CSV table of C-alpha atoms and ligand atoms in Angstrom, one decimal:
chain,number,residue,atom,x,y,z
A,1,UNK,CA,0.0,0.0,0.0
A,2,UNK,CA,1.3,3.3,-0.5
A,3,UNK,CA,2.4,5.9,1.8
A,4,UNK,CA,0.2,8.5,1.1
A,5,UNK,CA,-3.1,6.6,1.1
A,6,UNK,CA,-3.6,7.4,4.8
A,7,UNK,CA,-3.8,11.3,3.7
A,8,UNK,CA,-6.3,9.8,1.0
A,9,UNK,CA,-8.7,8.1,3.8
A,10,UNK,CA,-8.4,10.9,6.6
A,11,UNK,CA,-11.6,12.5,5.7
A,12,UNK,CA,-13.6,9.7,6.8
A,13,UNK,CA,-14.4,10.4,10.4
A,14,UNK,CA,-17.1,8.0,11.3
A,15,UNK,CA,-14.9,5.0,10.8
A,16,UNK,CA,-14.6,2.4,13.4
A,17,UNK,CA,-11.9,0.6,12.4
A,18,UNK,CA,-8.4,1.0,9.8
A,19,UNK,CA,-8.1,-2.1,7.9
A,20,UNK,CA,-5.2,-0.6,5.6
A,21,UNK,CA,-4.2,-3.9,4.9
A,22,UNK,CA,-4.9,-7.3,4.2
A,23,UNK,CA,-3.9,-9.9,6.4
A,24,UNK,CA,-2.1,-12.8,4.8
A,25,UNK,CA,-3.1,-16.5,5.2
A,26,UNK,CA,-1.3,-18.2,7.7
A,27,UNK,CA,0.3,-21.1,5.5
A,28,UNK,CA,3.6,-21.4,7.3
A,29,UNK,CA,3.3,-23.6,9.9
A,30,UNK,CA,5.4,-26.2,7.3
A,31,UNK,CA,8.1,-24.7,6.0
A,32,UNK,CA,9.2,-25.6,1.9
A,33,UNK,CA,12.8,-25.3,1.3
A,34,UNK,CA,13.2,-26.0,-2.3
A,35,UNK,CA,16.6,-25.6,-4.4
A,36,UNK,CA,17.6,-21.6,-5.6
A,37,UNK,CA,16.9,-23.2,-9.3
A,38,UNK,CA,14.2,-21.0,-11.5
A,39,UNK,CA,11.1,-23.2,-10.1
A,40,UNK,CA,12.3,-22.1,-6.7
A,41,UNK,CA,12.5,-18.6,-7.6
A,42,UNK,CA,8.9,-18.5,-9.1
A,43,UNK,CA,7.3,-20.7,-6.0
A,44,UNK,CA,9.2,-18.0,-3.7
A,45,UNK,CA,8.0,-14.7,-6.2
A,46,UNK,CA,4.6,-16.4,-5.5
A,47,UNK,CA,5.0,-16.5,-2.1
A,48,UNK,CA,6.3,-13.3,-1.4
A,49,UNK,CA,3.1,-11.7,-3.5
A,50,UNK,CA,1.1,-13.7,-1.7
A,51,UNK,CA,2.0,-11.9,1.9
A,52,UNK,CA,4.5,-14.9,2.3
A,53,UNK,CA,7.8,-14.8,4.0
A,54,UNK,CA,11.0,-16.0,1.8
A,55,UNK,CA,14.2,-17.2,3.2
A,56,UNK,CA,16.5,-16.4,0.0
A,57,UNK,CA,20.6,-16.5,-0.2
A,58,UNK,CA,22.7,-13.1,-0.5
A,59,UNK,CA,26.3,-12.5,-0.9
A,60,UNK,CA,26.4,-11.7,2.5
A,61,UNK,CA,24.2,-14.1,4.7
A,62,UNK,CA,20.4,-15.2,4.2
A,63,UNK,CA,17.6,-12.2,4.2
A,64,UNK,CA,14.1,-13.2,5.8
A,65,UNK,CA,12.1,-11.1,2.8
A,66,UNK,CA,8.6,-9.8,2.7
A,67,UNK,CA,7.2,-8.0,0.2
A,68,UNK,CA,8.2,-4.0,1.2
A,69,UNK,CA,5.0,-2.8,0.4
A,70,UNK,CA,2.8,-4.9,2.5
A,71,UNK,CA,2.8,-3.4,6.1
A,72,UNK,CA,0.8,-7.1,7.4
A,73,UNK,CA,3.8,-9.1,5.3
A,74,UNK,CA,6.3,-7.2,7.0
A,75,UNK,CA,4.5,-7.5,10.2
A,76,UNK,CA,5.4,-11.0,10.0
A,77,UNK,CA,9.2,-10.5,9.6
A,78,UNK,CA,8.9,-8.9,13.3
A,79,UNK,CA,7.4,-11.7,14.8
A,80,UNK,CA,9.2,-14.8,13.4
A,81,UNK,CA,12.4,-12.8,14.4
A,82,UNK,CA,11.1,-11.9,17.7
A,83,UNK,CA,12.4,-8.8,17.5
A,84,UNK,CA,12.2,-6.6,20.5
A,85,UNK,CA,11.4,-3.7,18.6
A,86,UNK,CA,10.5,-2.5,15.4
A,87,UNK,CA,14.0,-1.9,13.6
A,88,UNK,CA,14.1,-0.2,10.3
A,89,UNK,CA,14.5,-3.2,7.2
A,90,UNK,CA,16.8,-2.9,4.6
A,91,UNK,CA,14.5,-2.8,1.1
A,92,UNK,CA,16.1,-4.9,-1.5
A,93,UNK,CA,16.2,-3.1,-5.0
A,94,UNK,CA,17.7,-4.6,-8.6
A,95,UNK,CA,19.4,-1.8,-9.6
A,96,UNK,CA,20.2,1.6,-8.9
A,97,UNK,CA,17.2,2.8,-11.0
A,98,UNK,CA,14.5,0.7,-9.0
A,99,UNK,CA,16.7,2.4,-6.3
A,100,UNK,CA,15.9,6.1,-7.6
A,101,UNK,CA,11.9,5.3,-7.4
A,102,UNK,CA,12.3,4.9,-3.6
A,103,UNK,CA,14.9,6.8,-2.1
A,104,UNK,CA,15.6,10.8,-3.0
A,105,UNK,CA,19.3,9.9,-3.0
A,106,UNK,CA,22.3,13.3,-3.4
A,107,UNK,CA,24.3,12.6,-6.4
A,108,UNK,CA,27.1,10.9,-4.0
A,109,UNK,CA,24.6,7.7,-3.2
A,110,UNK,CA,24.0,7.3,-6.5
A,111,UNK,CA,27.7,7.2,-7.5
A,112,UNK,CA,28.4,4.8,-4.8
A,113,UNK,CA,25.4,2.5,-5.7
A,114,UNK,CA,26.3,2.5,-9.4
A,115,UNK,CA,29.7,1.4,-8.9
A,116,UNK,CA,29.3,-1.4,-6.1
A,117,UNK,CA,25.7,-2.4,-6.8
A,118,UNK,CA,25.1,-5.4,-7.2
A,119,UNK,CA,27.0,-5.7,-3.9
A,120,UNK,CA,27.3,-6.1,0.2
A,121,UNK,CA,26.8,-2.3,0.7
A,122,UNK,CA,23.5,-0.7,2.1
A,123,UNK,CA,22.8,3.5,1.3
A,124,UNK,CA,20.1,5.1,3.6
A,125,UNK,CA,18.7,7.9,1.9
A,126,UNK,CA,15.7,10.4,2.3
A,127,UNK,CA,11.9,8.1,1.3
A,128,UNK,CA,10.8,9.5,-2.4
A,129,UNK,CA,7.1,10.0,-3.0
A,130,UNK,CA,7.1,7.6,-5.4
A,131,UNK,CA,8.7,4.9,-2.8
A,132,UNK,CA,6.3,1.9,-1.8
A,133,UNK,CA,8.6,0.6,1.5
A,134,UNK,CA,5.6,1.0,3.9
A,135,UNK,CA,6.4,2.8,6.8
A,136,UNK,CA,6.5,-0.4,9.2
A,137,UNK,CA,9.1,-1.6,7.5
A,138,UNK,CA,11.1,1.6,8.0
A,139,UNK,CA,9.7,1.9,11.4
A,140,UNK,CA,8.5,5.5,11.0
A,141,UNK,CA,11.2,6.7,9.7
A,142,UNK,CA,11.7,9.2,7.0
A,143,UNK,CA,14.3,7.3,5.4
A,144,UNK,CA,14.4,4.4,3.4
A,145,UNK,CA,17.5,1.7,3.4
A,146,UNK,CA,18.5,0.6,-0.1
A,147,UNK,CA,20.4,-2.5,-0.9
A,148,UNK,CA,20.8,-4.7,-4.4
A,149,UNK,CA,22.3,-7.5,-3.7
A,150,UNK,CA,24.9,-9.6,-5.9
A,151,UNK,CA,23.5,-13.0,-5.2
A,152,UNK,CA,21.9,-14.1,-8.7
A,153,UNK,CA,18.9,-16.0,-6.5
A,154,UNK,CA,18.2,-12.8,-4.8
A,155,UNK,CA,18.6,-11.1,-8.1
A,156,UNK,CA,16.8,-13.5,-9.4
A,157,UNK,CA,13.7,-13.4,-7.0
A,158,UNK,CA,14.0,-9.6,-7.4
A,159,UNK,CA,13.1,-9.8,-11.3
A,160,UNK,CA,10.6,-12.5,-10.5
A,161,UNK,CA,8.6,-10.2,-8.1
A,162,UNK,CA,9.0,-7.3,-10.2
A,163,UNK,CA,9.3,-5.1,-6.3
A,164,UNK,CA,11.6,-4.4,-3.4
A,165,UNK,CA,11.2,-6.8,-0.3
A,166,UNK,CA,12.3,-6.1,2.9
A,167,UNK,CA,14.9,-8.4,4.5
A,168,UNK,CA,16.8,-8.4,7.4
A,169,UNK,CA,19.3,-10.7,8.1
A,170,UNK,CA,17.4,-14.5,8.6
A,171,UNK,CA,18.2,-15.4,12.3
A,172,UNK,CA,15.8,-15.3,15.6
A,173,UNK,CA,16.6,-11.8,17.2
A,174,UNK,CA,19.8,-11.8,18.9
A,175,UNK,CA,21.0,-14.8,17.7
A,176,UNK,CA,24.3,-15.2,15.0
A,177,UNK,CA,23.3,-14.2,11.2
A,178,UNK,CA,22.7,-17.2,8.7
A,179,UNK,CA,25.0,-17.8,6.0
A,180,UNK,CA,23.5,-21.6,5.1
A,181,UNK,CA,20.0,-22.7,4.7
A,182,UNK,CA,20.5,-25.3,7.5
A,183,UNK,CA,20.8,-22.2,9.6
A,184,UNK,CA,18.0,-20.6,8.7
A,185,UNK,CA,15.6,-23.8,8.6
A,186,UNK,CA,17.5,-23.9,12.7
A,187,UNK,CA,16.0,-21.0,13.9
A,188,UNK,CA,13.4,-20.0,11.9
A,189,UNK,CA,11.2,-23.2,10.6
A,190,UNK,CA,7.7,-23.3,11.3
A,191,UNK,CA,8.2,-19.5,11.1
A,192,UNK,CA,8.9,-18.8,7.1
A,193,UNK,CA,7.0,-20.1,4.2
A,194,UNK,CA,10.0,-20.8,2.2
A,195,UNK,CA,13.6,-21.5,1.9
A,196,UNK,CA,15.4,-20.9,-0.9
A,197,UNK,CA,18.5,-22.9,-0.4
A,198,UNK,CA,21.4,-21.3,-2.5
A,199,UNK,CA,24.0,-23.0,-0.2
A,200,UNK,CA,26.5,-21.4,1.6
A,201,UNK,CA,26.4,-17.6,1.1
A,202,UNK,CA,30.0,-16.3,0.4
A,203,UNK,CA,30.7,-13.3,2.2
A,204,UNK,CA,29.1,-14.6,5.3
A,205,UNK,CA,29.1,-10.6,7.3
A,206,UNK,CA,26.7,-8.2,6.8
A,207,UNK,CA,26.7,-5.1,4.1
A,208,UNK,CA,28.1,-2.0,5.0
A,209,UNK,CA,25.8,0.5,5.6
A,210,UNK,CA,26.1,4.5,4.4
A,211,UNK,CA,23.8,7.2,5.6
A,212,UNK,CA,23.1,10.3,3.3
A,213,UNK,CA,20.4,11.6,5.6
A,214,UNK,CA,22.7,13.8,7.5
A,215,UNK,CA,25.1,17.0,6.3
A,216,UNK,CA,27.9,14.3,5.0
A,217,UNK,CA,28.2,10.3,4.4
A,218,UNK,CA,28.1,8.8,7.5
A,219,UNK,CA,29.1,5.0,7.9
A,220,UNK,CA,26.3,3.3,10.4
A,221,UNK,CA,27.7,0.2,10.4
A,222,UNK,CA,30.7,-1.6,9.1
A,223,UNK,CA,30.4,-4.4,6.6
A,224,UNK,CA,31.5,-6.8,4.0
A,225,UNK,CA,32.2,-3.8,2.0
A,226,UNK,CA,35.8,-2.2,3.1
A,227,UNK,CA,35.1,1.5,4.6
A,228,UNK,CA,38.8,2.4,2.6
A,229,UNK,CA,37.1,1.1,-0.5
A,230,UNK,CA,33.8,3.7,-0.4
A,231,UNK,CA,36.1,6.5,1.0
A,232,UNK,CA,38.1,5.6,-2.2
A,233,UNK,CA,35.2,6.0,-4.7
A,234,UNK,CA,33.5,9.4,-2.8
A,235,UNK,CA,37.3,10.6,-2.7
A,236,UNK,CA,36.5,12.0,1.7
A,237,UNK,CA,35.8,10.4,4.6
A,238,UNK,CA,33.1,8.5,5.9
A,239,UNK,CA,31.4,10.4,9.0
A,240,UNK,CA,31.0,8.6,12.5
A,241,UNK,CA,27.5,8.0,13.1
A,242,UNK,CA,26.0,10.0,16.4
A,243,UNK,CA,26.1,8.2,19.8
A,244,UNK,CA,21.9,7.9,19.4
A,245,UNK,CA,22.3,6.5,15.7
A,246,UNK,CA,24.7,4.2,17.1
A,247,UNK,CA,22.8,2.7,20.1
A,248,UNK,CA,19.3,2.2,18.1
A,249,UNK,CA,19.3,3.0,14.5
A,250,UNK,CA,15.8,5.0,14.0
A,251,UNK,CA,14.1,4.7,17.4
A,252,UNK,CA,15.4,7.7,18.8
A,253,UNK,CA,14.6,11.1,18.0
A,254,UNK,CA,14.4,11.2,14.2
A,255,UNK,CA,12.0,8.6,14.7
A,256,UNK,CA,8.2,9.4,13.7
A,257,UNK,CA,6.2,10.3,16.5
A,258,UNK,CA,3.0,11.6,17.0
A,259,UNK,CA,2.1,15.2,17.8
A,260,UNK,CA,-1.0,13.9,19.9
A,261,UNK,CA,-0.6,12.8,23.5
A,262,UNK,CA,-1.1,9.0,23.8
A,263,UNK,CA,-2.2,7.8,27.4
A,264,UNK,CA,-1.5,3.9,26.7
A,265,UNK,CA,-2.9,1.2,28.6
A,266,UNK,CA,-6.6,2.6,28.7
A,267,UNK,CA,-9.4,0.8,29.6
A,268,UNK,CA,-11.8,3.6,29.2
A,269,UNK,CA,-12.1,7.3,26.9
A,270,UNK,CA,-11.6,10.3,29.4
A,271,UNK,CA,-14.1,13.4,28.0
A,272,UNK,CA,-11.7,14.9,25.9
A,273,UNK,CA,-10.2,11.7,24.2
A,274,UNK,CA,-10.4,9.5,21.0
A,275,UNK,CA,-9.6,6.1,21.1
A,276,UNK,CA,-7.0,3.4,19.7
A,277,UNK,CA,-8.8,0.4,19.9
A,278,UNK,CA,-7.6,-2.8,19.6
A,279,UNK,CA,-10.3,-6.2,20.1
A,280,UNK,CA,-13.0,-3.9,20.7
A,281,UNK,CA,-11.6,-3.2,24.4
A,282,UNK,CA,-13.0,0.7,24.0
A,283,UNK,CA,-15.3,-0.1,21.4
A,284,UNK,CA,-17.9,-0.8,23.4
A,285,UNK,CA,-18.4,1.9,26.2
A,286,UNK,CA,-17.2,4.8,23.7
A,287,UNK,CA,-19.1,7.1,22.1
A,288,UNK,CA,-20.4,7.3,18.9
A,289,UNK,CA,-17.6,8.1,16.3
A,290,UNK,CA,-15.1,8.4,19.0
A,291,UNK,CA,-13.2,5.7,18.4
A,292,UNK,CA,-10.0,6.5,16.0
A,293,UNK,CA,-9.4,2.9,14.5
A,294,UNK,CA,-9.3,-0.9,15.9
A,295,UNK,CA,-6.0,-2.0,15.4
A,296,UNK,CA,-7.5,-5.5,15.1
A,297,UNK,CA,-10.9,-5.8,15.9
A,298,UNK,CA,-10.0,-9.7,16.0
A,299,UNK,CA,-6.8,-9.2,18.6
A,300,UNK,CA,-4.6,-10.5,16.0
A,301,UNK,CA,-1.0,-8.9,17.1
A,302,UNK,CA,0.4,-9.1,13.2
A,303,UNK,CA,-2.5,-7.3,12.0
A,304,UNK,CA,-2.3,-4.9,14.7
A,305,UNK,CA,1.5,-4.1,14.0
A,306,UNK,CA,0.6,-3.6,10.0
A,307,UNK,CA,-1.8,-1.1,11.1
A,308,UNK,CA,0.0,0.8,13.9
A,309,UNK,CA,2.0,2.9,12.0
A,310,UNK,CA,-0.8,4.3,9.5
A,311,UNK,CA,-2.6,4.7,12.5
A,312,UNK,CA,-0.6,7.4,14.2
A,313,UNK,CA,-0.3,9.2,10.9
A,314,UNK,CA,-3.7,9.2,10.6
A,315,UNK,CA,-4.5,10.7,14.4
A,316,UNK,CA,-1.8,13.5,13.2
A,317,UNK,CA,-3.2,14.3,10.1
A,318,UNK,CA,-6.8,14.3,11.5
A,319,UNK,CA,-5.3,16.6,13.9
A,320,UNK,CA,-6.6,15.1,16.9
A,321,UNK,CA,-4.3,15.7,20.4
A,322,UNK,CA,-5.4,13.3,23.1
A,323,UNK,CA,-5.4,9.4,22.7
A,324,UNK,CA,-6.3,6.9,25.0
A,325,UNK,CA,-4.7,3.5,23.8
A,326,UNK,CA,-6.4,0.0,24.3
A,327,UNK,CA,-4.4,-2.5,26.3
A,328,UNK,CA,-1.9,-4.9,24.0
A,329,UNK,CA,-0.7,-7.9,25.2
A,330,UNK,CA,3.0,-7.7,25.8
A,331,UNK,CA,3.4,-11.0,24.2
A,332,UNK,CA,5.4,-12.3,20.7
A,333,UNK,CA,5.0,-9.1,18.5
A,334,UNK,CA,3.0,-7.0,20.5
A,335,UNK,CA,6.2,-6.5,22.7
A,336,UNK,CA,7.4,-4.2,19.9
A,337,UNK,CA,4.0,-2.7,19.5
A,338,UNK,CA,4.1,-1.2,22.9
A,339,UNK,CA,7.5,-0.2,22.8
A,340,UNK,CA,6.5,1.7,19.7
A,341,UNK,CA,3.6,2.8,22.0
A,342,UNK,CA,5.3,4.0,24.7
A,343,UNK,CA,8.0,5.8,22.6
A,344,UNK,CA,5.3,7.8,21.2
A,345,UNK,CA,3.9,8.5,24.4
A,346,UNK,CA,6.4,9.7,25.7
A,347,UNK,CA,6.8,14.0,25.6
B,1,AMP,P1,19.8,-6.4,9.4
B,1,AMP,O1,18.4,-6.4,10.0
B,1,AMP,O2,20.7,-7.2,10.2
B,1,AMP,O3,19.8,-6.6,8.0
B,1,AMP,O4,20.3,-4.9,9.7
B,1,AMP,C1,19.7,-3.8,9.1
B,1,AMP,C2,20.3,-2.6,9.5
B,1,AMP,O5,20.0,-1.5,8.7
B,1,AMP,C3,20.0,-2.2,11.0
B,1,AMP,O6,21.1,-1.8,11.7
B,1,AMP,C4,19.0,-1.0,10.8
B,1,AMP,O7,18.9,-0.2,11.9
B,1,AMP,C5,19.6,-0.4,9.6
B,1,AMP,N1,18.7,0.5,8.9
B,1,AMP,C6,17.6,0.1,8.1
B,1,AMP,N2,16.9,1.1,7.6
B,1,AMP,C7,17.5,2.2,8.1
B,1,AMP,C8,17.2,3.6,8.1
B,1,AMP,N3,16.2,4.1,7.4
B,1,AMP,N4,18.0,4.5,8.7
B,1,AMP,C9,19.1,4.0,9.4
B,1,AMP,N5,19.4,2.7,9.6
B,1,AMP,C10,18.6,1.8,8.9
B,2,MG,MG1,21.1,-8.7,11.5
């Protein structure tokens, strides 16, 4: 879904709900891993439109992708991982001019991308209105983070979806990044709908990854691409990243937040405040038109996450200031729903 579609639906007041997305069948409880051949590729492009989550090789270890554009698909990324939060994704691009279409990138990020792409080296540049990477799976952030990747299965998969998917690297959440499928199928089966197996991935690190959100290129983090190799090619140096950037990459204070006040953890609406549903907790003792959107009218956590983000952009742009929030349990994904909640609560 795009961006800007929540501008699109803010003029409808009276509705109860924010459905922005569909939710994908649940059709992973087995796990396929077929072979990185041209029949994989097409099962996994299939998969991936389908809302699926793909396991696929890169040059630098396996990616978990979801299709970028599908907050509920990359909703699922978040809770196989069990992340803890919602970190920004890297969105996988062919080239530098699928690239151009999502990211506003300076003249210096394109220069870089054209001479190392396909390769282990990530650029983080300003979101383009024509970009599609939903917000979830930038986490709110203004910025998108670009990547195309040298693998030819991920290129591969790339030209057989025809879009960017988001991927982090394939691992549970604080555990080592996968560079064989028998690592990924380890941690992560049951949880993804398909592995590609491509066999051992050759770099085995992560990319490098290059801000040019900031006054000059800054490096974020170090990576199979040599820092004396980019400083090389943009003929300066590469800036340290801020102590913030540093400790939590987009949940700090560039991070989107709300200009209404959230009061989280509300079982009822106070006089003056709209509600943030979620399993019809406030639904049913609030007043007519009062309530904002149900996350998920159902309780499902993964539809939930794919709506939260659209959801404060929508309280902002319909200008409201006070928000009570429904309770959301703290468990699997909706851990990193309420420490986006609180963040944004938070003055
Ligand atoms: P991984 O999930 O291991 O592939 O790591 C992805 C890295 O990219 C994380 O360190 C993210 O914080 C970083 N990243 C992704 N998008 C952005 C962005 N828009 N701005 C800054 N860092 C980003
Ligand atoms: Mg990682």
């Amino acid at each position: 879904m795009p961006r800007n579609s929540v501008a699109k639906q803010a003029n409808v007041h009276d509705r109860q709900d924010c459905h922005f997305s569909a939710i994908p069948e649940r059709f992973n409880a087995v796990t396929r891993i077929l072979k990185a051949d041209a029949q994989g590729v097409a099962a996994a492009a299939e998969v991936l439109a389908a809302g699926g989550l793909v396991a696929f090789p890169t040059e630098t270890v396996y990616g978990l992708g979801a299709d970028a554009s599908n907050p509920a698909a990359v909703a699922r990324i978040y809770a196989a991982k069990g992340r803890p939060a919602f970190n920004p994704l890297i969105a996988h691009v062919s080239n530098v001019a699928a690239a151009q279409r999502e990211a506003a990138a300076p003249a210096k990020a394109l220069a870089l991308a054209a001479h190392f792409w396909p390769g282990p080296l990530t650029l983080v540049a300003p979101v383009a209105p024509t970009g599609c990477v939903c917000d979830l799976a930038r986490a709110g952030l203004s910025s998108v983070a670009l990547r195309a990747p040298a693998h030819p299965a991920a290129q591969a998969l790339l030209a057989a979806f025809g879009r960017p998917f988001a991927a982090p690297s394939d691992n549970r959440s604080g555990h080592v990044s996968p560079v064989t499928a028998q690592h990924v199928a380890a941690d992560l089966s049951g949880k993804v709908d398909l592995i590609l197996d491509g066999g051992r991935t050759p770099a085995g690190l992560e990319s490098t990854i290059v801000s040019f959100t900031g006054s000059e290129p800054t490096l974020l983090r170090p990576g199979a691409l040599p820092r004396a190799d980019i400083e090389a090619m943009l003929g300066a140096h590469l800036a340290a990243p801020t102590s913030a950037a540093i400790v939590a990459p987009g949940m700090t204070a560039a991070h989107y937040a709300p200009a209404a006040y959230l009061r989280i953890d509300a079982e009822s609406l106070a006089q003056d405040e709209y509600g943030l549903d979620f399993g019809g907790q406030l639904s049913a003792h609030a007043p007519a038109g009062r309530i904002v959107c149900d996350l998920s009218p159902a309780g499902d956590m993964i539809e939930a996450a794919a709506n939260l983000f659209a959801a404060l952009r929508d309280i902002d742009v319909r200008g409201l200031t006070k928000i009570a929030v429904a309770p959301i349990p703290d468990e699997g994904i909706g851990e990193a729903i309420n420490d986006r909640l609180q963040r944004a609560a938070v003055r």
